[in-house]
CSV table of C-alpha atoms in Angstrom, one decimal:
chain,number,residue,atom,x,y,z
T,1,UNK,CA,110.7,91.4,67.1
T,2,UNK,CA,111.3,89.0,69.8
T,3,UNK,CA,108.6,86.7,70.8
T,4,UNK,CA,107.0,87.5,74.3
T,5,UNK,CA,106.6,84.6,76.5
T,6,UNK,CA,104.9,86.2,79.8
T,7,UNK,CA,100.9,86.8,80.2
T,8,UNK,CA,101.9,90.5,80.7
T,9,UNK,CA,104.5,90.9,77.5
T,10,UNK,CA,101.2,89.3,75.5
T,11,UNK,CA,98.4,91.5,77.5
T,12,UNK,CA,101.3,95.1,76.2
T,13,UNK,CA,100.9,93.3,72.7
T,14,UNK,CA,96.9,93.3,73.0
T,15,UNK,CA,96.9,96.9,74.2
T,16,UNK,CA,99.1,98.3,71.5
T,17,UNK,CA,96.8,96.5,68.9
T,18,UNK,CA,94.2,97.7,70.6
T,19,UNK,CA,95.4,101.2,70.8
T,20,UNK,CA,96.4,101.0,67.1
T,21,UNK,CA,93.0,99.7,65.9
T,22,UNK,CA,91.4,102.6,67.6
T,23,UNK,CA,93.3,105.4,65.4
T,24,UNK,CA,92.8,103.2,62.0
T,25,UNK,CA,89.0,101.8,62.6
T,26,UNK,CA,86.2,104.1,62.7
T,27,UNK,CA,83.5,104.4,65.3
T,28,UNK,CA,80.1,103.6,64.1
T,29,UNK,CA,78.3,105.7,66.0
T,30,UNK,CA,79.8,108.3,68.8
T,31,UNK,CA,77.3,107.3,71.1
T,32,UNK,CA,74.6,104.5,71.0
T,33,UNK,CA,71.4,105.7,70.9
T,34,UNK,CA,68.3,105.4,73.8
T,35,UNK,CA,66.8,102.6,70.9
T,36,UNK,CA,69.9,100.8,70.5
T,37,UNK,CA,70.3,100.3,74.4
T,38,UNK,CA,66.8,99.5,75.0
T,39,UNK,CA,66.9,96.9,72.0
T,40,UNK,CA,70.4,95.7,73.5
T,41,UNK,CA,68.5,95.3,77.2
T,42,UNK,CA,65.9,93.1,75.7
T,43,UNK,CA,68.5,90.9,73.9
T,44,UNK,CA,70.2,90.0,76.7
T,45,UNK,CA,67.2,89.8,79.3
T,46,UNK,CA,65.7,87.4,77.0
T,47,UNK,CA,69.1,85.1,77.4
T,48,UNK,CA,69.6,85.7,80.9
T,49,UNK,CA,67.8,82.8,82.4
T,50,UNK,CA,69.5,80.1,80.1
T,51,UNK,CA,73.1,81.6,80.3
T,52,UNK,CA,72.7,81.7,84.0
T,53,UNK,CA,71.0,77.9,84.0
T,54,UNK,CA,73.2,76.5,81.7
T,55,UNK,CA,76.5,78.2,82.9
T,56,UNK,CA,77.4,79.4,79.5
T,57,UNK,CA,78.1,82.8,77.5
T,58,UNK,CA,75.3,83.5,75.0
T,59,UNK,CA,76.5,85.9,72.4
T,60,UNK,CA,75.4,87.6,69.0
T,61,UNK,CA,75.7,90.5,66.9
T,62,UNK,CA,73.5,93.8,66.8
T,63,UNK,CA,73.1,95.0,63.1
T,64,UNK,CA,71.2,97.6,60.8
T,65,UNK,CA,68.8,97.2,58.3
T,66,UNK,CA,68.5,98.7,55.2
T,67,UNK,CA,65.5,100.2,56.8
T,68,UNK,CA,67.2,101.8,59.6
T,69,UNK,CA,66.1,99.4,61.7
T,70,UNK,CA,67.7,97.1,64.4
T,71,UNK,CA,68.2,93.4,64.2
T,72,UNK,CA,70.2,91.0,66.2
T,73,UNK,CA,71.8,87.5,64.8
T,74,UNK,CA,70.3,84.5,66.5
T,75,UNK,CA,72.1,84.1,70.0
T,76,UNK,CA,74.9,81.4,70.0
T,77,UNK,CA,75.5,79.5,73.1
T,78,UNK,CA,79.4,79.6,73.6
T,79,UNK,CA,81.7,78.2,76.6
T,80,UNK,CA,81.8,79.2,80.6
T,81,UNK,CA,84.2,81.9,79.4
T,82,UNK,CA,84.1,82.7,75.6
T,83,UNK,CA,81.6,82.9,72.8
T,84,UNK,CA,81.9,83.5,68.9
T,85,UNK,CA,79.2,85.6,67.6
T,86,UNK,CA,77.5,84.9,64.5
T,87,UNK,CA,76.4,88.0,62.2
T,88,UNK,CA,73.0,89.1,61.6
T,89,UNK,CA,71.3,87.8,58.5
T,90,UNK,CA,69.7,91.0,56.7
T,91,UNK,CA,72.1,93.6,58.7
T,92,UNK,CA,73.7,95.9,56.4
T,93,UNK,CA,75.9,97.4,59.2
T,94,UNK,CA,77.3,95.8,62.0
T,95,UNK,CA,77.3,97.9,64.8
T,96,UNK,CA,77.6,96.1,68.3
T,97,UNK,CA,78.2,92.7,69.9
T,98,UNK,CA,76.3,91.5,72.8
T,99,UNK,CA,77.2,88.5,75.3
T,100,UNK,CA,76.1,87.2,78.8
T,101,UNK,CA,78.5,86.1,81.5
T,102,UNK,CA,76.8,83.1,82.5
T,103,UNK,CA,76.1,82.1,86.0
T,104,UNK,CA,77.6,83.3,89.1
T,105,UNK,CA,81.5,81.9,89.8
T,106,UNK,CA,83.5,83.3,93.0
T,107,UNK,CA,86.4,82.6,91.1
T,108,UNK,CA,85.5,84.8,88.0
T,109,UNK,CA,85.6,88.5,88.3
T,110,UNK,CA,82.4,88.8,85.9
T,111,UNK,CA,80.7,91.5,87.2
T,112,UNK,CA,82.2,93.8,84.9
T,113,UNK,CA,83.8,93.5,81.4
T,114,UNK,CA,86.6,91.8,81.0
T,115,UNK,CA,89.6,93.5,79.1
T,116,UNK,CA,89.6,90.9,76.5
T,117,UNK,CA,85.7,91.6,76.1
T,118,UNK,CA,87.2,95.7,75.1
T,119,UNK,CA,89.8,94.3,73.4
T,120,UNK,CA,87.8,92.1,70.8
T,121,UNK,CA,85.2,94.6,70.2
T,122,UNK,CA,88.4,97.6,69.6
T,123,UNK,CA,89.7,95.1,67.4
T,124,UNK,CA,86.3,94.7,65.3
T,125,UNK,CA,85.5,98.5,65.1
T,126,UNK,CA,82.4,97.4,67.5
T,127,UNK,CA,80.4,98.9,70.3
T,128,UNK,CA,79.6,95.8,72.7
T,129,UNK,CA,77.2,95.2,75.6
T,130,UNK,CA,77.7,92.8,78.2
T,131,UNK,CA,75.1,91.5,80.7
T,132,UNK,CA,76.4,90.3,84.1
T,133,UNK,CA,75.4,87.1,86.7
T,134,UNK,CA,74.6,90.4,89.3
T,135,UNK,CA,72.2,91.7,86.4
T,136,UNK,CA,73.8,94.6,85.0
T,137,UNK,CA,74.1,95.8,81.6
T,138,UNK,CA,77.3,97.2,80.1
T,139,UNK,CA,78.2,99.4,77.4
T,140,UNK,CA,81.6,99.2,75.5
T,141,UNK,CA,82.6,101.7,73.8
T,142,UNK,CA,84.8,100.1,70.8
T,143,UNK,CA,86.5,103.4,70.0
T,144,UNK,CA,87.8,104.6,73.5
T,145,UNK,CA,88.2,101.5,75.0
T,146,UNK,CA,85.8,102.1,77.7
T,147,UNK,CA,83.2,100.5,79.3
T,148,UNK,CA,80.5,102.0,81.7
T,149,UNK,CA,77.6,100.6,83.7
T,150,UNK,CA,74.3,101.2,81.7
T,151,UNK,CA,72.1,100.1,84.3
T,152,UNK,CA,73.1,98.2,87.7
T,153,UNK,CA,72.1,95.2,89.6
T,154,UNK,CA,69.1,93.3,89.0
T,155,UNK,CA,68.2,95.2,86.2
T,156,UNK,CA,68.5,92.2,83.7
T,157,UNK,CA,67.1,89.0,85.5
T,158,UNK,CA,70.2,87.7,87.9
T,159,UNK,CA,71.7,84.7,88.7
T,160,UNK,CA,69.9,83.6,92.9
T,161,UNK,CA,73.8,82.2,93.9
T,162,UNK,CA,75.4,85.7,92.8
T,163,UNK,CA,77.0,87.5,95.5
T,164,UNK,CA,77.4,91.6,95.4
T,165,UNK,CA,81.1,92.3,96.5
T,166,UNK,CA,83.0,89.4,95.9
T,167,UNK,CA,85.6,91.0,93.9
T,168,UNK,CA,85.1,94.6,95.5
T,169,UNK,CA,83.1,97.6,94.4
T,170,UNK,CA,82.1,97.9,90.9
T,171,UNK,CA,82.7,101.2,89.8
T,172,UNK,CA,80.1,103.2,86.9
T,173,UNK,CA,83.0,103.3,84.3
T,174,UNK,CA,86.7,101.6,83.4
T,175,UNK,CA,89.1,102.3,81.1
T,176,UNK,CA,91.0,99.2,79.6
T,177,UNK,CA,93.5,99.9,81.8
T,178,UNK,CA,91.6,99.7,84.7
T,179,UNK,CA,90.2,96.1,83.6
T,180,UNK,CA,93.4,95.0,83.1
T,181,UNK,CA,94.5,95.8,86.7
T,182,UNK,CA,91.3,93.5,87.9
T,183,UNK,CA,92.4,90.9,85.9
């Protein structure tokens, strides 16, 4: 196979992983449950403030215990743009990543997820939730390769420089493909 040299031949190479990993990894759970995205809020409202202060992605990973029970790994501060998650200690089951976007930048469409954000959780057979500089909580849904809006502005604590519109509307719910186009 010849190697593809173009950001676009590499993004087709992503999404046919992607869409390969969805057939041959299964989904954890259909749909999260009310206790998962509550848990998932308070993770990421508690890392809000020094995401948006330090202008860094915080990121982690949401696991169950042998109990049933939720647990999160210790938050790792990552780069302006990228984190790598640790695993929870004590988590028998993975089951979704979580990261903030860090502070506000009118150059970084990060009011929403990006497609790499779908991508990497497709490609760990994760769900994933994404807190935004604006204050809103994603969920992405590792098996379609769909994100949606959980709850909307200022519903985590926000970033005082964000500005709503810069990159136009932010729709409820994307499809990868629709991040893509963004991008």
């Amino acid at each position: 196979m010849p190697v593809m040299k173009t950001s676009c031949g590499r993004m087709l190479v992503n999404l046919i992983a992607a869409m390969f990993l969805t057939v041959m990894v299964p989904s954890w759970s259909p749909a999260q449950s009310r206790s998962e995205q509550a848990f998932a809020r308070q993770v990421l409202a508690g890392l809000q403030a020094s995401s948006i202060a330090a202008n860094r992605e915080y990121c982690g990973i949401i696991g169950l215990t042998e109990a049933g029970g939720l647990i999160a790994s210790a938050a790792r501060k990552g780069r302006r743009d990228s984190c790598l998650p640790r695993d929870p200690r004590g988590a028998i089951e993975l089951i979704a990543s979580y990261h903030t976007h860090a502070g506000f930048d009118e150059d970084a469409d990060s009011e929403v997820p990006s497609a790499s954000d779908v991508i990497a959780d497709m490609e760990e057979g994760l769900d994933g939730y994404v807190a935004t500089p604006g204050g809103r909580l994603w969920f992405i849904d590792g098996q379609s390769g769909t994100a949606r809006q959980l709850c909307g502005l200022d519903c985590l604590p926000s970033d005082p420089d964000f500005v709503p519109g810069q990159w136009g509307p932010v729709k409820q719910r994307y499809t990868l493909s629709d991040l893509d186009a963004r991008d």
